[in-house]
PDB file of C-alpha atoms and ligand atoms in Angstrom:
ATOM      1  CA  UNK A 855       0.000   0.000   0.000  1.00 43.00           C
ATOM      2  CA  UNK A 856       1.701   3.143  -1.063  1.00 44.00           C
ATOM      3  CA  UNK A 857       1.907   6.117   2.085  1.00 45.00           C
ATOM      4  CA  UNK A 858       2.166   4.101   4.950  1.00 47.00           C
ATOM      5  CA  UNK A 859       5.654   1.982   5.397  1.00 45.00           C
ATOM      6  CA  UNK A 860       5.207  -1.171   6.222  1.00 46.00           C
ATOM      7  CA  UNK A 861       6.094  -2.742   9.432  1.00 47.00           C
ATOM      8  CA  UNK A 862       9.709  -3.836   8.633  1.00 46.00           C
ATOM      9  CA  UNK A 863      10.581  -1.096   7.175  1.00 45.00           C
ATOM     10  CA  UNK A 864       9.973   1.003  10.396  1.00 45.00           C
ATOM     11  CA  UNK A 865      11.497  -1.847  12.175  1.00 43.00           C
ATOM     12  CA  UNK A 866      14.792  -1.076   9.956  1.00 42.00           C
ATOM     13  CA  UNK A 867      14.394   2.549  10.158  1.00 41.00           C
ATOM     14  CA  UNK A 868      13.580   2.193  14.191  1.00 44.00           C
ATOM     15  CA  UNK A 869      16.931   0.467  13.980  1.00 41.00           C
ATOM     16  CA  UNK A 870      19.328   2.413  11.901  1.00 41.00           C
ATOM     17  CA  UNK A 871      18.026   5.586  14.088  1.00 42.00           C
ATOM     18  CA  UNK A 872      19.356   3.774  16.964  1.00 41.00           C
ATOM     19  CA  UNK A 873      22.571   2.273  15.528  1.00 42.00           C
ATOM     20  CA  UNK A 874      25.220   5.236  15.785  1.00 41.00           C
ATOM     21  CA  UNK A 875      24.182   5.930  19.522  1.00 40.00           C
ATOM     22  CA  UNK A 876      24.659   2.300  20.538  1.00 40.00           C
ATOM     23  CA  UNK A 877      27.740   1.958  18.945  1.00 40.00           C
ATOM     24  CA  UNK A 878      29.206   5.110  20.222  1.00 38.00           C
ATOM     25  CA  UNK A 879      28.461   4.264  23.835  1.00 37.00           C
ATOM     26  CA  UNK A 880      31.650   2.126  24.511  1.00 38.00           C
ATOM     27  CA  UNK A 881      33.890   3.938  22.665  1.00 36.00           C
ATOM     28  CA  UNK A 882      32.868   7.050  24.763  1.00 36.00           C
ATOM     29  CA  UNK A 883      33.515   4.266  28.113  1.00 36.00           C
ATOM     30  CA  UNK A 884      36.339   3.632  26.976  1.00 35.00           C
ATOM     31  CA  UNK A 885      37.736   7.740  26.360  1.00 37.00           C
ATOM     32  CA  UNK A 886      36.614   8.180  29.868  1.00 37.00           C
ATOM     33  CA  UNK A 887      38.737   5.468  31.293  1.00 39.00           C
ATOM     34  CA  UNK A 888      42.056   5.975  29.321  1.00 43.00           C
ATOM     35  CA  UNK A 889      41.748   9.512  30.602  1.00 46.00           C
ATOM     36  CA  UNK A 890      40.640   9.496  33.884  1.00 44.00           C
ATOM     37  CA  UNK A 891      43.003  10.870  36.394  1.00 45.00           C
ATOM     38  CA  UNK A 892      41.180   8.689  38.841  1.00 41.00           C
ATOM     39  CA  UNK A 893      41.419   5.733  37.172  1.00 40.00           C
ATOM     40  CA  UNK A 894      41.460   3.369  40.461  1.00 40.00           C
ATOM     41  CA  UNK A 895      43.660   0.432  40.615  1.00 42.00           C
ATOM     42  CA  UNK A 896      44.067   0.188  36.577  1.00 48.00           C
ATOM     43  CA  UNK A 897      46.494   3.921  37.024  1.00 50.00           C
ATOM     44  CA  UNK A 898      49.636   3.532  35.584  1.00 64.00           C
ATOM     45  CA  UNK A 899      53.041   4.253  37.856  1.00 77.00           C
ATOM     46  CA  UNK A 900      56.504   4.700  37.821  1.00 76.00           C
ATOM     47  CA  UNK A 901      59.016   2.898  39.948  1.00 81.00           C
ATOM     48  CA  UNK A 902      57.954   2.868  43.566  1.00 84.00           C
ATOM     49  CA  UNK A 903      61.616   0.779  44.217  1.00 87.00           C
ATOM     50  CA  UNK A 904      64.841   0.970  42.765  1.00 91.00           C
ATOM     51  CA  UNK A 905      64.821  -0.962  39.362  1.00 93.00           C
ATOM     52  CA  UNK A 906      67.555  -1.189  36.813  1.00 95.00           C
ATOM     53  CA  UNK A 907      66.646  -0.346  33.375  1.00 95.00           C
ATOM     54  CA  UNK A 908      69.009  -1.244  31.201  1.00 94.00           C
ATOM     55  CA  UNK A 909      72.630  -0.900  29.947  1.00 96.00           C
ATOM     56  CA  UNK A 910      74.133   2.591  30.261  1.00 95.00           C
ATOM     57  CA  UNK A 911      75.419   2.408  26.802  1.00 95.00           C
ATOM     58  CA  UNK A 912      71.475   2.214  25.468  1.00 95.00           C
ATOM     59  CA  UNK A 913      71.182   6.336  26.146  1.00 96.00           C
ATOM     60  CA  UNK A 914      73.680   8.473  23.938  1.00 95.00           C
ATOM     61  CA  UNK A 915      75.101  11.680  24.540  1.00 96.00           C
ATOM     62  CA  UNK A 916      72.071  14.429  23.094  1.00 96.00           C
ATOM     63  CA  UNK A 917      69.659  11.449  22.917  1.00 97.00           C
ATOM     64  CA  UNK A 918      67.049   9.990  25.109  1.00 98.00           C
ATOM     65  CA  UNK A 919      64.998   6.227  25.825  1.00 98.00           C
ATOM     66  CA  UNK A 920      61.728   5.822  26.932  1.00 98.00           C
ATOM     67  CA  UNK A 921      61.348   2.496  29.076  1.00 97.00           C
ATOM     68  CA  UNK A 922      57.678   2.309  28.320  1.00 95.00           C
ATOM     69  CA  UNK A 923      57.342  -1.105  30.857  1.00 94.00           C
ATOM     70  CA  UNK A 924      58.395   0.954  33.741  1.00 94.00           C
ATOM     71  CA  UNK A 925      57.008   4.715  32.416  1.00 95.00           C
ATOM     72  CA  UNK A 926      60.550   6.444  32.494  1.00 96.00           C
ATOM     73  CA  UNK A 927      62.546   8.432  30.188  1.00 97.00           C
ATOM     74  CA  UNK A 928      66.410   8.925  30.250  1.00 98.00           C
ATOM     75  CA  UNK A 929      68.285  11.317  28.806  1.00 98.00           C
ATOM     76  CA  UNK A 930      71.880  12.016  28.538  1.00 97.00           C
ATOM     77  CA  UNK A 931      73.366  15.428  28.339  1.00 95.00           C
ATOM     78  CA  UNK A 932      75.980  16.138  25.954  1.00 93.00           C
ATOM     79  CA  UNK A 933      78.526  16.464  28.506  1.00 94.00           C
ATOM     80  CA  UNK A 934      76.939  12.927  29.502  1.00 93.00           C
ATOM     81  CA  UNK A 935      74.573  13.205  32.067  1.00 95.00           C
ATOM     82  CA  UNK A 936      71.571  11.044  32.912  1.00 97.00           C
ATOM     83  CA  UNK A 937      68.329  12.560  33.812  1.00 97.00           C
ATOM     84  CA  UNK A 938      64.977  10.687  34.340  1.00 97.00           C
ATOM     85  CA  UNK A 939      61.324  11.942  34.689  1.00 97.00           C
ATOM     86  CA  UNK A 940      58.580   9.618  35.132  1.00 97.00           C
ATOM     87  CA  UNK A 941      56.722   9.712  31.300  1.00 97.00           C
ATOM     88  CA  UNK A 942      53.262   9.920  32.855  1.00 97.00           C
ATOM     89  CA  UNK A 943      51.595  12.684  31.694  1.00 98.00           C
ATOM     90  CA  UNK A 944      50.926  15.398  33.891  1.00 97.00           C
ATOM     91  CA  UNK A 945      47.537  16.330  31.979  1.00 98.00           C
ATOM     92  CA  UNK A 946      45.302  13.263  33.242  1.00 97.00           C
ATOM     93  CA  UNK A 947      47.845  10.816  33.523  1.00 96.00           C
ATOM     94  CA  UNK A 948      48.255   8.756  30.196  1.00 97.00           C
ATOM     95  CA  UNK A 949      51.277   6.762  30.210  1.00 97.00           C
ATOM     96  CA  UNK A 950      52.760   8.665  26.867  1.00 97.00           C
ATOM     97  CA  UNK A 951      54.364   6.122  24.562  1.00 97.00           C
ATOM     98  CA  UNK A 952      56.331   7.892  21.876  1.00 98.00           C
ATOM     99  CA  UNK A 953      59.613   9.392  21.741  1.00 98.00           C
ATOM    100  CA  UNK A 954      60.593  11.389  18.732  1.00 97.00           C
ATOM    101  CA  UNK A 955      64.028  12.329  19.230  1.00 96.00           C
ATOM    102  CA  UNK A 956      63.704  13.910  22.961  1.00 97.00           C
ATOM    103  CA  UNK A 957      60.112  14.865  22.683  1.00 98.00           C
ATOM    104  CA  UNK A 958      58.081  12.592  24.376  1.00 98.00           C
ATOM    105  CA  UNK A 959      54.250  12.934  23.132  1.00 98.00           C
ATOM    106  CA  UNK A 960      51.344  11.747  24.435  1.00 98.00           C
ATOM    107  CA  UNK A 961      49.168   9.750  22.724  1.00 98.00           C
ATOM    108  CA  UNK A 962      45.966  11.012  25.336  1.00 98.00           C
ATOM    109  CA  UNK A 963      45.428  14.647  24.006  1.00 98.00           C
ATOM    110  CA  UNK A 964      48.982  15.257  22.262  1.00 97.00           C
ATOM    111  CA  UNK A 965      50.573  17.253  25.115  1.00 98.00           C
ATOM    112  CA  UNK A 966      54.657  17.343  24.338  1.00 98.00           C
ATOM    113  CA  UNK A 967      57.438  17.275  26.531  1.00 98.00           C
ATOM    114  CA  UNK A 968      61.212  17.653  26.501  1.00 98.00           C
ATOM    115  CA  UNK A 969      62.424  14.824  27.532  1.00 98.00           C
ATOM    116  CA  UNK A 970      66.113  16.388  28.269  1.00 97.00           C
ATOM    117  CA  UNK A 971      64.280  18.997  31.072  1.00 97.00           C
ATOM    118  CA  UNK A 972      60.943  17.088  31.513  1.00 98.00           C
ATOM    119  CA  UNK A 973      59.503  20.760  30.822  1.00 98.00           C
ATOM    120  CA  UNK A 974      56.174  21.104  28.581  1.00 98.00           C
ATOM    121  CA  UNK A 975      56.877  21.984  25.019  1.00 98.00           C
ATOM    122  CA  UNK A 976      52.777  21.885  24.179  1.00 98.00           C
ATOM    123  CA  UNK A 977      49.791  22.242  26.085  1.00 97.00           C
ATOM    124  CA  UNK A 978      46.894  20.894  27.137  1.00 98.00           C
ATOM    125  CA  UNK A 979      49.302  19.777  29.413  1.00 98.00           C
ATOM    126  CA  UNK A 980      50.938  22.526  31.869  1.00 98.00           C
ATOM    127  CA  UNK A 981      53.134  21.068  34.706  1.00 98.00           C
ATOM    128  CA  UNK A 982      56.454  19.692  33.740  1.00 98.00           C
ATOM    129  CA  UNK A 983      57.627  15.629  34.178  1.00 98.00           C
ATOM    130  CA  UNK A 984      58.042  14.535  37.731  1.00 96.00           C
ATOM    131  CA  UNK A 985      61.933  14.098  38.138  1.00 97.00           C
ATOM    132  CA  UNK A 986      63.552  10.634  38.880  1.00 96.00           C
ATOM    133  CA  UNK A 987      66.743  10.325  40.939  1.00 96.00           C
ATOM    134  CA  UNK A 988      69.050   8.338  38.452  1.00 97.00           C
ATOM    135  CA  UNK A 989      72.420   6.758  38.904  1.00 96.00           C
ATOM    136  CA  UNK A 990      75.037   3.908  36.873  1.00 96.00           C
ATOM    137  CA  UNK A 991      75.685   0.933  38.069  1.00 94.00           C
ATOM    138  CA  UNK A 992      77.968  -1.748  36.986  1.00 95.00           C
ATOM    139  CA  UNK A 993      77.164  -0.195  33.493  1.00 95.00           C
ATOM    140  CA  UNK A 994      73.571  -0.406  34.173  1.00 97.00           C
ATOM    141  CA  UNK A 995      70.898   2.409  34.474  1.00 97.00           C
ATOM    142  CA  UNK A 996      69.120   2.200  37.868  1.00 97.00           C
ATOM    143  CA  UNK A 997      66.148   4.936  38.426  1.00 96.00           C
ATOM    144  CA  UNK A 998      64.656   5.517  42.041  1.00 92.00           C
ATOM    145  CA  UNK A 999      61.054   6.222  43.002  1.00 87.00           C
ATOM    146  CA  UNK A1000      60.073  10.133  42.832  1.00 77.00           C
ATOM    147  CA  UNK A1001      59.900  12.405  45.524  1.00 68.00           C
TER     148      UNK A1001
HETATM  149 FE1  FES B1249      46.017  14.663  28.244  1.00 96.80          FE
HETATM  150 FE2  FES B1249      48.476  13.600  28.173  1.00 96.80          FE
HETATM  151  S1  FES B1249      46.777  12.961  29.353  1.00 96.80           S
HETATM  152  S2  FES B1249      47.701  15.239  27.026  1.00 96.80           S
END
């Protein structure tokens, strides 16, 4: 009968109507968790106990590593110095997994950070990496829990 859609079709127009919010639902659950600064027990963290890293030779002079299983980056000076900051981000907390030469960037809201100073080199995020004591030993690189 021409006019008046039968029943399946307002079944399958009923249905496509619904589709896109049903489908957006977890992928909105799952934003909220990745960037929730109070994440509970799934929070990432850096060492809370001295734990060795790696071989000192794996940082060279001007360059940087990020230790993604343990959320650290080291850096070495030119005149050879080590420095570590934890490589959580201090927007909402994403562990930030990419190191382009010594900018660290996070994959959460693409805050960037130097990973030679641990200062912010783009916002959102505003307060610069939290500093790691960081020391050689027996050739190895051993980083110590945060203030
Ligand atoms: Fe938002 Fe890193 S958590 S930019």
């Amino acid at each position: 009968m021409p006019g008046r859609p039968s029943a399946s079709r307002r079944t399958v127009l009923r249905g496509a109507a619904l589709a896109p919010a049903a489908a957006l639902a977890p992928a909105a659950a799952l934003g909220l968790a990745a960037c929730s600064p109070t994440g509970g027990t799934t929070a990432p963290a850096t060492p809370t106990a001295p734990v060795e890293l790696g071989a000192d030779s794996e940082v060279a002079q001007g360059g940087a590593r990020l230790y993604r299983d343990h959320n650290v980056v080291v850096s070495r000076s030119g005149s050879g110095q080590l420095r570590a900051y934890s490589s959580i981000c201090t927007h909402a907390r994403c562990p930030i997994n990419k190191l382009d030469g010594t900018t660290l960037i996070c994959p959460c809201h693409g805050s960037e950070f130097d990973a030679t100073t641990g200062q912010v080199v783009r916002e959102p995020a505003t307060e610069p990496l939290n500093e790691l004591p960081v020391r050689t030993e027996n050739g190895r690189i051993v980083v110590e829990p945060g203030a």
